[in-house]
C-alpha positions as protocol buffer text, in pm:
chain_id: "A"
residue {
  index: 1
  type: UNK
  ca { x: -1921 y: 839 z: -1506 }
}
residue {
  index: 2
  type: UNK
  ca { x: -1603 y: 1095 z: -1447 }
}
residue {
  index: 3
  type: UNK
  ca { x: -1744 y: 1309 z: -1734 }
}
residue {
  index: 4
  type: UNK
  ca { x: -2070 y: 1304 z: -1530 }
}
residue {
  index: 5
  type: UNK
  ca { x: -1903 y: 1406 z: -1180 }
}
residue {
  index: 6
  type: UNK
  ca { x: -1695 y: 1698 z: -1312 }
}
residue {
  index: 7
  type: UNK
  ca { x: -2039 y: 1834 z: -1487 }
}
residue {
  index: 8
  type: UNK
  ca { x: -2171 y: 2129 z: -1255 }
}
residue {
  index: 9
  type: UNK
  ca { x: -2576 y: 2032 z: -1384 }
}
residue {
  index: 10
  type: UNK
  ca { x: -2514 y: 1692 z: -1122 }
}
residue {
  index: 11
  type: UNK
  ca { x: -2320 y: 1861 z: -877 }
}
residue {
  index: 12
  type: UNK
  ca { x: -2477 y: 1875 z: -510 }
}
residue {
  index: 13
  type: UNK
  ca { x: -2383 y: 2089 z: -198 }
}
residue {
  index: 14
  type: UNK
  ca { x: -2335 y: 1729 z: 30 }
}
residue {
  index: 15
  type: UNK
  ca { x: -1971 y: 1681 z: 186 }
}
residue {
  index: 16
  type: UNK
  ca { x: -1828 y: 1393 z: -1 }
}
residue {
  index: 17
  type: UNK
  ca { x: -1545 y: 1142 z: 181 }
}
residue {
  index: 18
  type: UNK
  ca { x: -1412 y: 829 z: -46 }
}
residue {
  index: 19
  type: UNK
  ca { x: -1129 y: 638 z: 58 }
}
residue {
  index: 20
  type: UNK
  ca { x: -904 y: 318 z: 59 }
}
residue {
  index: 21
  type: UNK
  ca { x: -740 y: 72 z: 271 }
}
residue {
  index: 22
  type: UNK
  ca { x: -385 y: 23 z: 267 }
}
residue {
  index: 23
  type: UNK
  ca { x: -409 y: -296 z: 231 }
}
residue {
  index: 24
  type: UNK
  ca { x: -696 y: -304 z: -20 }
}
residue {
  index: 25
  type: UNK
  ca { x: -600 y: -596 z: -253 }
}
residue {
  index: 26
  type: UNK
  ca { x: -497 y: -784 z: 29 }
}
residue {
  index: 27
  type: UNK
  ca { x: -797 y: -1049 z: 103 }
}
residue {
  index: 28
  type: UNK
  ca { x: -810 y: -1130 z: -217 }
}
residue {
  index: 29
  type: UNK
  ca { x: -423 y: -1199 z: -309 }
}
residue {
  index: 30
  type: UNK
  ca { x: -462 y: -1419 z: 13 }
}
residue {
  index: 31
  type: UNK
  ca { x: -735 y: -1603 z: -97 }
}
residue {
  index: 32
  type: UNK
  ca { x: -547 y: -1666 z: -397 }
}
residue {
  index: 33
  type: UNK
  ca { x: -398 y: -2044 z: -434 }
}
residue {
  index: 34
  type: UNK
  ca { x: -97 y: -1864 z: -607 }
}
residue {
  index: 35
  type: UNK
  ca { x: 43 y: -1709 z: -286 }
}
residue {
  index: 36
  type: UNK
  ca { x: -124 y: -1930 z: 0 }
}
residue {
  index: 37
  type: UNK
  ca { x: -149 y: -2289 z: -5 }
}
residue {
  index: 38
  type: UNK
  ca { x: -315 y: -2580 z: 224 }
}
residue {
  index: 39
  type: UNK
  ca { x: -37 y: -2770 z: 450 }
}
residue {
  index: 40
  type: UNK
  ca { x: -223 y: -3142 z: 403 }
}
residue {
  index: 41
  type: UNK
  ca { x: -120 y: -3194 z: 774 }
}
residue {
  index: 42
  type: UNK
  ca { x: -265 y: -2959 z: 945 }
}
residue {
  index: 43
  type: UNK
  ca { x: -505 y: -2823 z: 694 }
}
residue {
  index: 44
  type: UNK
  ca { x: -451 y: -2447 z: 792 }
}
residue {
  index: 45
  type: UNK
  ca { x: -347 y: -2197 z: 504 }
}
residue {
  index: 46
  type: UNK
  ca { x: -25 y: -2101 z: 518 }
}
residue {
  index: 47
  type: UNK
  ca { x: 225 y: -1866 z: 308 }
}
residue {
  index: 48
  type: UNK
  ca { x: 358 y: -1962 z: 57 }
}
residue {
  index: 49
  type: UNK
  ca { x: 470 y: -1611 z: -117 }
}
residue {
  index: 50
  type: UNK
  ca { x: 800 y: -1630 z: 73 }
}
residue {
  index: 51
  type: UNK
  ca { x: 896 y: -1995 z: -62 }
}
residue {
  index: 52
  type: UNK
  ca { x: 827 y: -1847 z: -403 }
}
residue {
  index: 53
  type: UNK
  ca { x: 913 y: -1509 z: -469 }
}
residue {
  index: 54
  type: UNK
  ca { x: 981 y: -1304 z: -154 }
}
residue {
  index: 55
  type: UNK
  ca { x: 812 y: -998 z: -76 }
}
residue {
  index: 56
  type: UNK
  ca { x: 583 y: -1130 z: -431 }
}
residue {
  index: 57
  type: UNK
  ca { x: 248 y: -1045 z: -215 }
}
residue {
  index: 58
  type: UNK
  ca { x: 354 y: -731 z: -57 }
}
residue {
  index: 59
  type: UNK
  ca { x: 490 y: -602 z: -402 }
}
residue {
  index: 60
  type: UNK
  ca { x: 179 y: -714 z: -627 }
}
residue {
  index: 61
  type: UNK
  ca { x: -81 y: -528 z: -339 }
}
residue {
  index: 62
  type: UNK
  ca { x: 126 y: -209 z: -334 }
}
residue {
  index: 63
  type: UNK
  ca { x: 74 y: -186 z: -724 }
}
residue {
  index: 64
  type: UNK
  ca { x: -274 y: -292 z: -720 }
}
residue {
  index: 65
  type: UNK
  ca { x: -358 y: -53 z: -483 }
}
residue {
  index: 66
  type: UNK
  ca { x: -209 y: 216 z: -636 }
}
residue {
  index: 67
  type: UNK
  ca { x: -441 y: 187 z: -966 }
}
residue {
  index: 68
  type: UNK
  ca { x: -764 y: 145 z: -706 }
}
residue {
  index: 69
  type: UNK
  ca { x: -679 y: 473 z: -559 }
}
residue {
  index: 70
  type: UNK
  ca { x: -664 y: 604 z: -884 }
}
residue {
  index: 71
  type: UNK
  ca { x: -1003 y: 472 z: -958 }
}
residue {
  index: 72
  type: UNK
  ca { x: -1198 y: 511 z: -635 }
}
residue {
  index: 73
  type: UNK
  ca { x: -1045 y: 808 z: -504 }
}
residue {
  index: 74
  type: UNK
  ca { x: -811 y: 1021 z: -664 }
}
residue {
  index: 75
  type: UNK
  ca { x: -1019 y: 1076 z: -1002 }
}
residue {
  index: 76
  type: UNK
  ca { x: -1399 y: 1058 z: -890 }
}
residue {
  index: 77
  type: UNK
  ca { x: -1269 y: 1365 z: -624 }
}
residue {
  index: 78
  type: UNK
  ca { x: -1084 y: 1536 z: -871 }
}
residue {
  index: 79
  type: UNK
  ca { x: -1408 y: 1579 z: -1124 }
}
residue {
  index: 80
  type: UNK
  ca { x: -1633 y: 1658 z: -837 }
}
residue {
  index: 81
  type: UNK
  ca { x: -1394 y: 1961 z: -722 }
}
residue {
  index: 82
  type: UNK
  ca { x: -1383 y: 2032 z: -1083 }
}
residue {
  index: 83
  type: UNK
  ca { x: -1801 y: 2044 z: -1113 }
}
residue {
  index: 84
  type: UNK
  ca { x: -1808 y: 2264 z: -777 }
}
residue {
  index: 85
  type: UNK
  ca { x: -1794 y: 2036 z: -471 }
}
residue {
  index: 86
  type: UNK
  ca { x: -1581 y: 2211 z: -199 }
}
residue {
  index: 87
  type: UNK
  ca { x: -1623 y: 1984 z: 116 }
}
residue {
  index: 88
  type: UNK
  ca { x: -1403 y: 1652 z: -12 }
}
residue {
  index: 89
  type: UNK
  ca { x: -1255 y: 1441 z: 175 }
}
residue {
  index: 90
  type: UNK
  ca { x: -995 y: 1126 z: 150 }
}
residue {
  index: 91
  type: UNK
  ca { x: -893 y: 889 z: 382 }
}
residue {
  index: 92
  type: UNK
  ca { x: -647 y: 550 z: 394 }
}
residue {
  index: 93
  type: UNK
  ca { x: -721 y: 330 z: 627 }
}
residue {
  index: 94
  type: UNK
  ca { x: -432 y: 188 z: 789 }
}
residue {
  index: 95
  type: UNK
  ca { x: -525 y: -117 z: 1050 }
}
residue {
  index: 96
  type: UNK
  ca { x: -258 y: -447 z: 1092 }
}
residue {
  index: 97
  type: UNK
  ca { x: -336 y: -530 z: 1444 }
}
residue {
  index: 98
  type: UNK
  ca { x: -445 y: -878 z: 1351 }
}
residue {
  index: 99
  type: UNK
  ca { x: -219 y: -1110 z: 1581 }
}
residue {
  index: 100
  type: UNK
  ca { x: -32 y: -1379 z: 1352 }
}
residue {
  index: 101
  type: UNK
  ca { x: -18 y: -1738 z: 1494 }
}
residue {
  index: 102
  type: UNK
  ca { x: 250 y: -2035 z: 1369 }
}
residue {
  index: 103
  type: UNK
  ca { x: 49 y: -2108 z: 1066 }
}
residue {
  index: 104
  type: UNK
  ca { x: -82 y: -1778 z: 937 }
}
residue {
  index: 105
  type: UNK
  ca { x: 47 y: -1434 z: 884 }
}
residue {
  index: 106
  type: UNK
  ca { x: -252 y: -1273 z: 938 }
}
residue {
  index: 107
  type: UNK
  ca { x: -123 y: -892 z: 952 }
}
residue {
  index: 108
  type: UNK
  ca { x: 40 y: -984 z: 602 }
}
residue {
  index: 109
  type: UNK
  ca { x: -215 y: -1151 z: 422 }
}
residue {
  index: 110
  type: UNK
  ca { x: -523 y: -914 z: 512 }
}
residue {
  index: 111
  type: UNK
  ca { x: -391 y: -664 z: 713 }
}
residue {
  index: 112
  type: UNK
  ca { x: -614 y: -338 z: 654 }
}
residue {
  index: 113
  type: UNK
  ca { x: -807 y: -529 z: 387 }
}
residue {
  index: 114
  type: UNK
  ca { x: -1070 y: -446 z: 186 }
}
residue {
  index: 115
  type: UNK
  ca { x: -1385 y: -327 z: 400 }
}
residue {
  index: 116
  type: UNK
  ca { x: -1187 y: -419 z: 713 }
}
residue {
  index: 117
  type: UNK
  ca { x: -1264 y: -73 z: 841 }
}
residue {
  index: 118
  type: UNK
  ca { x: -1659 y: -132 z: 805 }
}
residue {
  index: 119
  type: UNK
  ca { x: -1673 y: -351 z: 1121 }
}
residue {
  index: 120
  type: UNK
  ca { x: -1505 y: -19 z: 1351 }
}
residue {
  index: 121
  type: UNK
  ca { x: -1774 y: 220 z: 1194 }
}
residue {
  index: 122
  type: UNK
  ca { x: -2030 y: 1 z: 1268 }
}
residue {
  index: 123
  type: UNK
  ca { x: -1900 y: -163 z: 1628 }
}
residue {
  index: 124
  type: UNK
  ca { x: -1906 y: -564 z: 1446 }
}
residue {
  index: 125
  type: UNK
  ca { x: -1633 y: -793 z: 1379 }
}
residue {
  index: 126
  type: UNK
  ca { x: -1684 y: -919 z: 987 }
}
residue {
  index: 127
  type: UNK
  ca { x: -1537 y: -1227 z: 790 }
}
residue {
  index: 128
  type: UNK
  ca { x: -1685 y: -1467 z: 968 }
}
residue {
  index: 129
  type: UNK
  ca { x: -1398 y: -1715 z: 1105 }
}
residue {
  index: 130
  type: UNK
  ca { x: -1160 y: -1520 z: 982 }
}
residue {
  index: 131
  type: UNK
  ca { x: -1276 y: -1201 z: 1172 }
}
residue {
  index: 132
  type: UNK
  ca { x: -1243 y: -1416 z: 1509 }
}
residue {
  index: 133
  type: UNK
  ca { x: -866 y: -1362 z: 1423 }
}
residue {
  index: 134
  type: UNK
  ca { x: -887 y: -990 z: 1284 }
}
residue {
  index: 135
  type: UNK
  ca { x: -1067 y: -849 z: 1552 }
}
residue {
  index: 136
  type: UNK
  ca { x: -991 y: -1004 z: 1881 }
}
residue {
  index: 137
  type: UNK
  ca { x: -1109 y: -854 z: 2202 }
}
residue {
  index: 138
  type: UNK
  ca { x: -884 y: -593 z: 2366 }
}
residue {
  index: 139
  type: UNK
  ca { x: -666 y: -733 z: 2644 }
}
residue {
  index: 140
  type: UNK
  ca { x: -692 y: -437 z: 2966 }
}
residue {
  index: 141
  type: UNK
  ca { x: -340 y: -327 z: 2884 }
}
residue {
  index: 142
  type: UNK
  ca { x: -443 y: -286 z: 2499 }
}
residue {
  index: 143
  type: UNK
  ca { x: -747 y: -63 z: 2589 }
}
């Protein structure tokens, strides 16, 4: 598929924008039974990265997302400029408003997730539940 970007025969005269979150690994490392467990009690997910290895979660996402930039930005842009393309653009989406409550980091465990950005560009809140945390409304002062 690079081989085929960087060829001039496929190449288009469209602007092109790809792009990342900062957080892009983030849902899914907490979704992941390794760094968030169930407290029986109150059944709410809670961290458990910090009882384990600190900073474990913060460190494994910054690496991940380093080799997802690679793959969903930084090459597929470089073989397009290559084949011709001269309006590219690159963004990284950086969004941890998410207000954290006793039992859940929220900023830290999604934080400018994957797709998190999709609900501004399209004027939704997404995740179901979870996005009643991520995107609460705007207090006065806020706006």
């Amino acid at each position: 598929m690079l081989a085929a970007l960087a060829d001039p025969r496929y190449a288009k005269n469209v602007p092109v924008m790809a792009g990342t979150t900062r957080d892009e690994v983030t849902l899914w490392l907490g979704l992941s039974r390794y760094f968030v467990m169930s407290a029986i009690r109150f059944q709410k997910p809670c961290l458990r990265s910090s009882d384990q290895r600190p900073g474990a979660l913060r460190i494994l996402g910054r690496h991940a997302l380093r080799g997802w930039k690679l793959g969903a930005v930084d090459d597929p842009l470089s073989g397009m400029r290559e084949a011709g393309y001269t309006e590219l653009y690159a963004y990284r989406y950086d969004w941890d408003e998410q207000p954290d409550n006793y039992f859940v980091p929220f900023s830290e465990i999604l934080g400018a997730a994957h797709a998190s950005e999709i609900a501004f560009i399209m004027g939704a809140p997404m995740y179901g539940v979870i996005g009643d945390y991520m995107y609460q409304t705007p207090t006065r002062r806020q706006r």
